[in-house]
PDB file of C-alpha atoms in Angstrom:
ATOM      1  CA  MET G   1      64.388  12.337 -71.739  1.00 54.00           C
ATOM      2  CA  THR G   2      67.273  13.250 -69.515  1.00 49.00           C
ATOM      3  CA  SER G   3      67.593  11.992 -65.958  1.00 48.00           C
ATOM      4  CA  ARG G   4      66.824  15.495 -64.712  1.00 48.00           C
ATOM      5  CA  ASN G   5      63.575  15.567 -66.638  1.00 48.00           C
ATOM      6  CA  LEU G   6      62.664  12.122 -65.319  1.00 44.00           C
ATOM      7  CA  ARG G   7      63.102  13.333 -61.745  1.00 50.00           C
ATOM      8  CA  ILE G   8      60.877  16.378 -62.371  1.00 45.00           C
ATOM      9  CA  ALA G   9      58.170  14.213 -63.964  1.00 49.00           C
ATOM     10  CA  ALA G  10      58.246  11.819 -61.034  1.00 49.00           C
ATOM     11  CA  ALA G  11      57.947  14.701 -58.563  1.00 48.00           C
ATOM     12  CA  LEU G  12      54.945  16.120 -60.442  1.00 45.00           C
ATOM     13  CA  ALA G  13      53.271  12.706 -60.425  1.00 50.00           C
ATOM     14  CA  VAL G  14      53.727  12.364 -56.674  1.00 44.00           C
ATOM     15  CA  ALA G  15      52.299  15.860 -56.128  1.00 43.00           C
ATOM     16  CA  ALA G  16      49.259  15.021 -58.224  1.00 44.00           C
ATOM     17  CA  LEU G  17      48.603  11.858 -56.238  1.00 40.00           C
ATOM     18  CA  THR G  18      48.915  13.768 -52.961  1.00 42.00           C
ATOM     19  CA  LEU G  19      46.373  16.370 -54.055  1.00 37.00           C
ATOM     20  CA  THR G  20      43.936  13.675 -55.092  1.00 41.00           C
ATOM     21  CA  ALA G  21      44.262  11.883 -51.739  1.00 39.00           C
ATOM     22  CA  CYS G  22      43.583  15.154 -49.863  1.00 38.00           C
ATOM     23  CA  GLY G  23      40.334  15.756 -51.711  1.00 41.00           C
ATOM     24  CA  GLY G  24      41.561  18.042 -54.388  1.00 42.00           C
ATOM     25  CA  GLY G  25      39.820  15.877 -56.937  1.00 41.00           C
ATOM     26  CA  GLY G  26      36.435  15.857 -55.164  1.00 41.00           C
ATOM     27  CA  GLY G  27      36.314  12.106 -54.348  1.00 41.00           C
ATOM     28  CA  GLY G  28      38.995  11.641 -51.720  1.00 42.00           C
ATOM     29  CA  THR G  29      39.311   9.744 -48.479  1.00 38.00           C
ATOM     30  CA  LYS G  30      38.044  12.596 -46.285  1.00 40.00           C
ATOM     31  CA  GLU G  31      34.801  12.871 -48.236  1.00 43.00           C
ATOM     32  CA  LYS G  32      34.265   9.136 -48.037  1.00 38.00           C
ATOM     33  CA  ALA G  33      34.905   9.213 -44.305  1.00 37.00           C
ATOM     34  CA  ASP G  34      32.395  12.033 -43.870  1.00 41.00           C
ATOM     35  CA  LYS G  35      29.785  10.026 -45.737  1.00 39.00           C
ATOM     36  CA  ALA G  36      30.496   6.877 -43.737  1.00 38.00           C
ATOM     37  CA  ALA G  37      30.109   8.602 -40.341  1.00 38.00           C
ATOM     38  CA  PRO G  38      26.553  10.002 -40.024  1.00 37.00           C
ATOM     39  CA  THR G  39      26.008  13.052 -37.874  1.00 37.00           C
ATOM     40  CA  SER G  40      24.174  12.866 -34.559  1.00 34.00           C
ATOM     41  CA  ALA G  41      21.123  14.442 -36.158  1.00 35.00           C
ATOM     42  CA  ALA G  42      21.071  11.783 -38.817  1.00 35.00           C
ATOM     43  CA  THR G  43      21.421   9.083 -36.188  1.00 36.00           C
ATOM     44  CA  GLY G  44      18.458  10.471 -34.302  1.00 38.00           C
ATOM     45  CA  SER G  45      16.264  10.590 -37.369  1.00 36.00           C
ATOM     46  CA  THR G  46      17.174   7.285 -38.957  1.00 38.00           C
ATOM     47  CA  GLY G  47      17.964   5.125 -35.913  1.00 37.00           C
ATOM     48  CA  PRO G  48      15.436   2.923 -34.062  1.00 35.00           C
ATOM     49  CA  ALA G  49      12.751   4.751 -32.082  1.00 39.00           C
ATOM     50  CA  SER G  50      13.265   4.996 -28.324  1.00 36.00           C
ATOM     51  CA  ALA G  51      11.302   2.500 -26.220  1.00 38.00           C
ATOM     52  CA  ALA G  52       8.127   3.946 -24.686  1.00 37.00           C
ATOM     53  CA  PRO G  53       8.338   4.506 -20.900  1.00 32.00           C
ATOM     54  CA  GLU G  54       6.615   2.005 -18.653  1.00 31.00           C
ATOM     55  CA  PRO G  55       3.171   3.162 -17.514  1.00 29.00           C
ATOM     56  CA  VAL G  56       3.032   4.390 -13.940  1.00 26.00           C
ATOM     57  CA  VAL G  57       0.775   2.232 -11.793  1.00 27.00           C
ATOM     58  CA  PRO G  58      -0.801   4.268  -8.992  1.00 28.00           C
ATOM     59  CA  THR G  59      -0.552   3.077  -5.409  1.00 35.00           C
ATOM     60  CA  PRO G  60      -3.854   1.580  -4.203  1.00 46.00           C
ATOM     61  CA  GLU G  61      -5.719   4.105  -2.095  1.00 51.00           C
ATOM     62  CA  ASN G  62      -8.696   3.801   0.151  1.00 55.00           C
ATOM     63  CA  PRO G  63     -11.576   4.160  -2.367  1.00 59.00           C
ATOM     64  CA  CYS G  64     -13.781   5.780   0.254  1.00 72.00           C
ATOM     65  CA  GLY G  65     -11.257   8.062   1.900  1.00 67.00           C
ATOM     66  CA  GLY G  66     -12.775   9.436   5.071  1.00 76.00           C
ATOM     67  CA  ALA G  67     -16.297   8.253   4.227  1.00 86.00           C
ATOM     68  CA  LEU G  68     -16.235   5.484   6.858  1.00 90.00           C
ATOM     69  CA  LYS G  69     -17.350   6.888  10.176  1.00 93.00           C
ATOM     70  CA  VAL G  70     -15.768   4.848  12.967  1.00 94.00           C
ATOM     71  CA  GLU G  71     -17.413   4.592  16.389  1.00 95.00           C
ATOM     72  CA  VAL G  72     -16.821   2.448  19.454  1.00 95.00           C
ATOM     73  CA  ARG G  73     -19.186   1.615  22.289  1.00 90.00           C
ATOM     74  CA  ALA G  74     -19.038  -0.622  25.322  1.00 85.00           C
ATOM     75  CA  ALA G  75     -21.269  -3.673  25.162  1.00 80.00           C
ATOM     76  CA  LYS G  76     -23.691  -4.246  28.057  1.00 71.00           C
ATOM     77  CA  SER G  77     -23.548  -7.997  27.667  1.00 67.00           C
ATOM     78  CA  PRO G  78     -21.346  -9.909  27.778  1.00 66.00           C
ATOM     79  CA  ALA G  79     -19.046  -7.857  29.982  1.00 74.00           C
ATOM     80  CA  GLY G  80     -15.446  -7.187  29.026  1.00 84.00           C
ATOM     81  CA  HIS G  81     -15.855  -6.220  25.422  1.00 89.00           C
ATOM     82  CA  ALA G  82     -16.693  -3.324  23.137  1.00 94.00           C
ATOM     83  CA  LEU G  83     -18.067  -2.994  19.615  1.00 94.00           C
ATOM     84  CA  LEU G  84     -16.441  -1.129  16.750  1.00 96.00           C
ATOM     85  CA  THR G  85     -18.600   0.090  13.860  1.00 96.00           C
ATOM     86  CA  ALA G  86     -17.578   1.569  10.502  1.00 95.00           C
ATOM     87  CA  THR G  87     -20.553   3.271   8.841  1.00 95.00           C
ATOM     88  CA  ASN G  88     -20.449   4.207   5.177  1.00 93.00           C
ATOM     89  CA  THR G  89     -21.440   7.869   4.862  1.00 92.00           C
ATOM     90  CA  SER G  90     -20.796   8.064   1.098  1.00 88.00           C
ATOM     91  CA  ASP G  91     -23.105   7.328  -1.824  1.00 89.00           C
ATOM     92  CA  LYS G  92     -21.080   4.359  -3.133  1.00 88.00           C
ATOM     93  CA  ILE G  93     -20.059   0.942  -1.864  1.00 89.00           C
ATOM     94  CA  CYS G  94     -16.966   0.875   0.316  1.00 88.00           C
ATOM     95  CA  PHE G  95     -14.876  -2.166   1.202  1.00 88.00           C
ATOM     96  CA  VAL G  96     -13.153  -3.121   4.427  1.00 91.00           C
ATOM     97  CA  ASP G  97     -10.586  -5.897   4.568  1.00 91.00           C
ATOM     98  CA  GLY G  98      -9.181  -8.136   7.252  1.00 93.00           C
ATOM     99  CA  PHE G  99      -9.297  -6.750  10.768  1.00 95.00           C
ATOM    100  CA  PRO G 100      -8.993  -3.203  12.148  1.00 95.00           C
ATOM    101  CA  TYR G 101      -5.578  -2.053  13.332  1.00 96.00           C
ATOM    102  CA  LEU G 102      -6.170  -0.767  16.855  1.00 97.00           C
ATOM    103  CA  ARG G 103      -3.742   1.190  19.000  1.00 96.00           C
ATOM    104  CA  PHE G 104      -4.494   2.477  22.495  1.00 96.00           C
ATOM    105  CA  ASP G 105      -2.872   5.630  23.863  1.00 95.00           C
ATOM    106  CA  GLN G 106       0.835   5.609  22.913  1.00 91.00           C
ATOM    107  CA  ASP G 107       1.086   1.892  22.095  1.00 93.00           C
ATOM    108  CA  GLN G 108       3.382   1.067  19.172  1.00 89.00           C
ATOM    109  CA  ALA G 109       1.983  -2.424  18.568  1.00 91.00           C
ATOM    110  CA  THR G 110      -1.487  -3.040  17.200  1.00 94.00           C
ATOM    111  CA  VAL G 111      -4.020  -5.237  18.973  1.00 96.00           C
ATOM    112  CA  ALA G 112      -3.785  -8.878  17.870  1.00 95.00           C
ATOM    113  CA  PRO G 113      -6.800 -10.362  16.062  1.00 95.00           C
ATOM    114  CA  VAL G 114      -8.938 -13.325  17.008  1.00 94.00           C
ATOM    115  CA  GLU G 115      -7.692 -15.482  14.144  1.00 93.00           C
ATOM    116  CA  GLU G 116     -10.623 -17.902  14.346  1.00 94.00           C
ATOM    117  CA  SER G 117     -12.907 -15.057  13.256  1.00 94.00           C
ATOM    118  CA  ALA G 118     -11.063 -14.562   9.942  1.00 93.00           C
ATOM    119  CA  THR G 119     -13.052 -14.668   6.715  1.00 83.00           C
ATOM    120  CA  GLN G 120     -11.901 -14.830   3.113  1.00 76.00           C
ATOM    121  CA  ASP G 121     -14.402 -12.279   1.884  1.00 80.00           C
ATOM    122  CA  ARG G 122     -14.057  -8.550   1.569  1.00 86.00           C
ATOM    123  CA  ILE G 123     -16.807  -6.770   3.449  1.00 91.00           C
ATOM    124  CA  ALA G 124     -18.822  -4.585   1.069  1.00 91.00           C
ATOM    125  CA  VAL G 125     -20.420  -1.760   3.022  1.00 92.00           C
ATOM    126  CA  ARG G 126     -23.334  -0.181   1.191  1.00 93.00           C
ATOM    127  CA  PRO G 127     -24.215   3.497   1.679  1.00 93.00           C
ATOM    128  CA  GLY G 128     -25.704   4.006   5.122  1.00 95.00           C
ATOM    129  CA  LYS G 129     -24.722   0.504   6.284  1.00 95.00           C
ATOM    130  CA  ALA G 130     -21.936  -0.560   8.647  1.00 96.00           C
ATOM    131  CA  ALA G 131     -19.281  -3.210   9.210  1.00 95.00           C
ATOM    132  CA  TYR G 132     -18.595  -4.495  12.726  1.00 96.00           C
ATOM    133  CA  ALA G 133     -15.654  -5.752  14.743  1.00 96.00           C
ATOM    134  CA  ALA G 134     -15.875  -6.822  18.369  1.00 95.00           C
ATOM    135  CA  ILE G 135     -13.094  -5.951  20.824  1.00 95.00           C
ATOM    136  CA  LEU G 136     -12.315  -8.253  23.722  1.00 94.00           C
ATOM    137  CA  THR G 137     -11.144  -5.656  26.250  1.00 94.00           C
ATOM    138  CA  THR G 138     -10.497  -7.932  29.251  1.00 92.00           C
ATOM    139  CA  ALA G 139     -10.291 -11.690  29.781  1.00 90.00           C
ATOM    140  CA  ALA G 140     -13.279 -13.032  31.709  1.00 85.00           C
ATOM    141  CA  ASP G 141     -11.084 -15.417  33.736  1.00 86.00           C
ATOM    142  CA  GLY G 142      -8.679 -12.711  34.867  1.00 87.00           C
ATOM    143  CA  SER G 143      -5.772 -14.201  32.904  1.00 91.00           C
ATOM    144  CA  GLY G 144      -5.021 -10.838  31.314  1.00 91.00           C
ATOM    145  CA  GLY G 145      -3.614  -9.345  34.502  1.00 93.00           C
ATOM    146  CA  LYS G 146      -4.535  -6.132  36.259  1.00 92.00           C
ATOM    147  CA  GLY G 147      -4.961  -4.138  33.064  1.00 93.00           C
ATOM    148  CA  ARG G 148      -5.081  -0.382  32.612  1.00 95.00           C
ATOM    149  CA  ASP G 149      -7.420   2.419  31.668  1.00 95.00           C
ATOM    150  CA  VAL G 150      -6.880   3.886  28.195  1.00 96.00           C
ATOM    151  CA  SER G 151      -8.255   7.191  26.972  1.00 96.00           C
ATOM    152  CA  ARG G 152      -7.437   7.180  23.235  1.00 96.00           C
ATOM    153  CA  LEU G 153      -7.941   4.770  20.377  1.00 96.00           C
ATOM    154  CA  SER G 154      -6.698   4.986  16.784  1.00 94.00           C
ATOM    155  CA  VAL G 155      -8.191   2.784  14.067  1.00 94.00           C
ATOM    156  CA  THR G 156      -6.508   2.078  10.724  1.00 92.00           C
ATOM    157  CA  PHE G 157      -7.999   0.012   7.904  1.00 92.00           C
ATOM    158  CA  GLN G 158      -6.109  -2.866   6.332  1.00 91.00           C
ATOM    159  CA  ALA G 159      -5.042  -2.829   2.666  1.00 86.00           C
ATOM    160  CA  PRO G 160      -6.641  -5.431   0.352  1.00 85.00           C
ATOM    161  CA  ASP G 161      -3.515  -7.609   0.218  1.00 82.00           C
ATOM    162  CA  ARG G 162      -3.824  -9.378   3.544  1.00 77.00           C
ATOM    163  CA  LEU G 163      -0.567 -11.272   3.106  1.00 78.00           C
ATOM    164  CA  LYS G 164       1.396  -8.030   3.415  1.00 81.00           C
ATOM    165  CA  LEU G 165      -0.611  -6.730   6.375  1.00 84.00           C
ATOM    166  CA  ASP G 166      -0.163  -3.174   5.127  1.00 87.00           C
ATOM    167  CA  PRO G 167      -2.428  -0.379   6.352  1.00 87.00           C
ATOM    168  CA  LEU G 168      -4.305   1.837   3.954  1.00 84.00           C
ATOM    169  CA  PRO G 169      -2.690   5.250   3.534  1.00 81.00           C
ATOM    170  CA  GLY G 170      -4.068   8.227   5.381  1.00 80.00           C
ATOM    171  CA  ALA G 171      -4.568   9.346   8.935  1.00 84.00           C
ATOM    172  CA  PRO G 172      -6.195   6.845  11.322  1.00 89.00           C
ATOM    173  CA  ALA G 173      -9.689   7.324  12.676  1.00 92.00           C
ATOM    174  CA  ARG G 174      -9.814   8.406  16.328  1.00 94.00           C
ATOM    175  CA  PRO G 175     -13.246   7.543  17.699  1.00 94.00           C
ATOM    176  CA  ALA G 176     -14.288   8.753  21.141  1.00 95.00           C
ATOM    177  CA  LEU G 177     -14.289   6.079  23.829  1.00 94.00           C
ATOM    178  CA  PRO G 178     -17.429   5.411  25.878  1.00 90.00           C
ATOM    179  CA  ASP G 179     -17.296   7.580  28.986  1.00 89.00           C
ATOM    180  CA  GLY G 180     -13.896   8.763  27.783  1.00 93.00           C
ATOM    181  CA  LYS G 181     -12.003   5.556  28.577  1.00 92.00           C
ATOM    182  CA  LEU G 182     -11.818   1.781  28.306  1.00 92.00           C
ATOM    183  CA  HIS G 183     -10.266  -0.761  30.638  1.00 93.00           C
ATOM    184  CA  VAL G 184      -8.051  -3.228  28.750  1.00 94.00           C
ATOM    185  CA  ASP G 185      -5.713  -5.985  29.866  1.00 94.00           C
ATOM    186  CA  ASP G 186      -3.010  -8.103  28.256  1.00 94.00           C
ATOM    187  CA  LYS G 187      -5.599 -10.299  26.517  1.00 93.00           C
ATOM    188  CA  VAL G 188      -7.148  -7.481  24.500  1.00 95.00           C
ATOM    189  CA  ARG G 189      -8.094  -8.731  21.013  1.00 95.00           C
ATOM    190  CA  THR G 190     -10.189  -7.664  18.029  1.00 96.00           C
ATOM    191  CA  THR G 191     -12.219  -9.731  15.580  1.00 96.00           C
ATOM    192  CA  TYR G 192     -12.104  -9.400  11.821  1.00 96.00           C
ATOM    193  CA  TRP G 193     -14.644  -7.109  10.188  1.00 96.00           C
ATOM    194  CA  MET G 194     -18.092  -8.668   9.785  1.00 95.00           C
ATOM    195  CA  TYR G 195     -21.485  -7.809   8.354  1.00 94.00           C
ATOM    196  CA  ASP G 196     -23.428  -8.685  11.484  1.00 92.00           C
ATOM    197  CA  GLU G 197     -23.058  -7.111  14.907  1.00 91.00           C
ATOM    198  CA  ALA G 198     -24.284 -10.171  16.798  1.00 90.00           C
ATOM    199  CA  HIS G 199     -21.961 -12.471  14.869  1.00 91.00           C
ATOM    200  CA  ALA G 200     -18.963 -10.316  15.734  1.00 92.00           C
ATOM    201  CA  GLN G 201     -19.852 -10.393  19.421  1.00 90.00           C
ATOM    202  CA  GLU G 202     -20.069 -14.195  19.420  1.00 90.00           C
ATOM    203  CA  TRP G 203     -16.290 -14.368  18.977  1.00 89.00           C
ATOM    204  CA  VAL G 204     -15.625 -12.570  22.253  1.00 85.00           C
ATOM    205  CA  GLY G 205     -18.612 -13.801  24.295  1.00 74.00           C
ATOM    206  CA  PRO G 206     -18.628 -16.408  27.061  1.00 61.00           C
ATOM    207  CA  ALA G 207     -18.692 -19.314  24.587  1.00 54.00           C
ATOM    208  CA  ALA G 208     -15.729 -17.974  22.619  1.00 57.00           C
ATOM    209  CA  LYS G 209     -12.379 -19.684  22.679  1.00 52.00           C
ATOM    210  CA  PRO G 210     -10.135 -17.971  25.277  1.00 45.00           C
ATOM    211  CA  ALA G 211      -7.532 -15.644  23.778  1.00 45.00           C
ATOM    212  CA  MET G 212      -4.087 -17.175  23.860  1.00 42.00           C
TER     213      MET G 212
END
């Protein structure tokens, strides 16, 4: 074979190899690459399943809504205090926790509780029954100052987690005041909720520890 023929044969061999590499022979690099890289659809069907979303935990709500009818009345004896009642008007048991959050008129701060009256139990209020909290409106020894007349009271219930001191969601109760007003001074306090009216009043009576 002449040198010219050798050059032609070499050129034809190179061309044949090039065609094979480009897929002309049906088993080239491009085909292998296509097989090695799965499509997005294949990834979605053969890949691991997506993790299930976390369940949504609802925010605790007042189980009785507006079923607790809140009223306030002045106590005849001892002087200088009032009684708050929360009557269950529903057909199921309602619970009250901690102490009532009381605000008079435009006050931003709530009335401080008589801490000695605290209990560890939730108060279960059966249908038609009531829970009680006594309000020390004025200090018997005059240590609360001149005081003032208030014409409005808002009452909010405490959420079950007492450590957070959060109120239950919803609008506060706005009970009418006896004779349209109450006289309160700087020593105004409220007890925790209790089952018994007389027991609540003991914490603000003459024998009670003076509010600090």
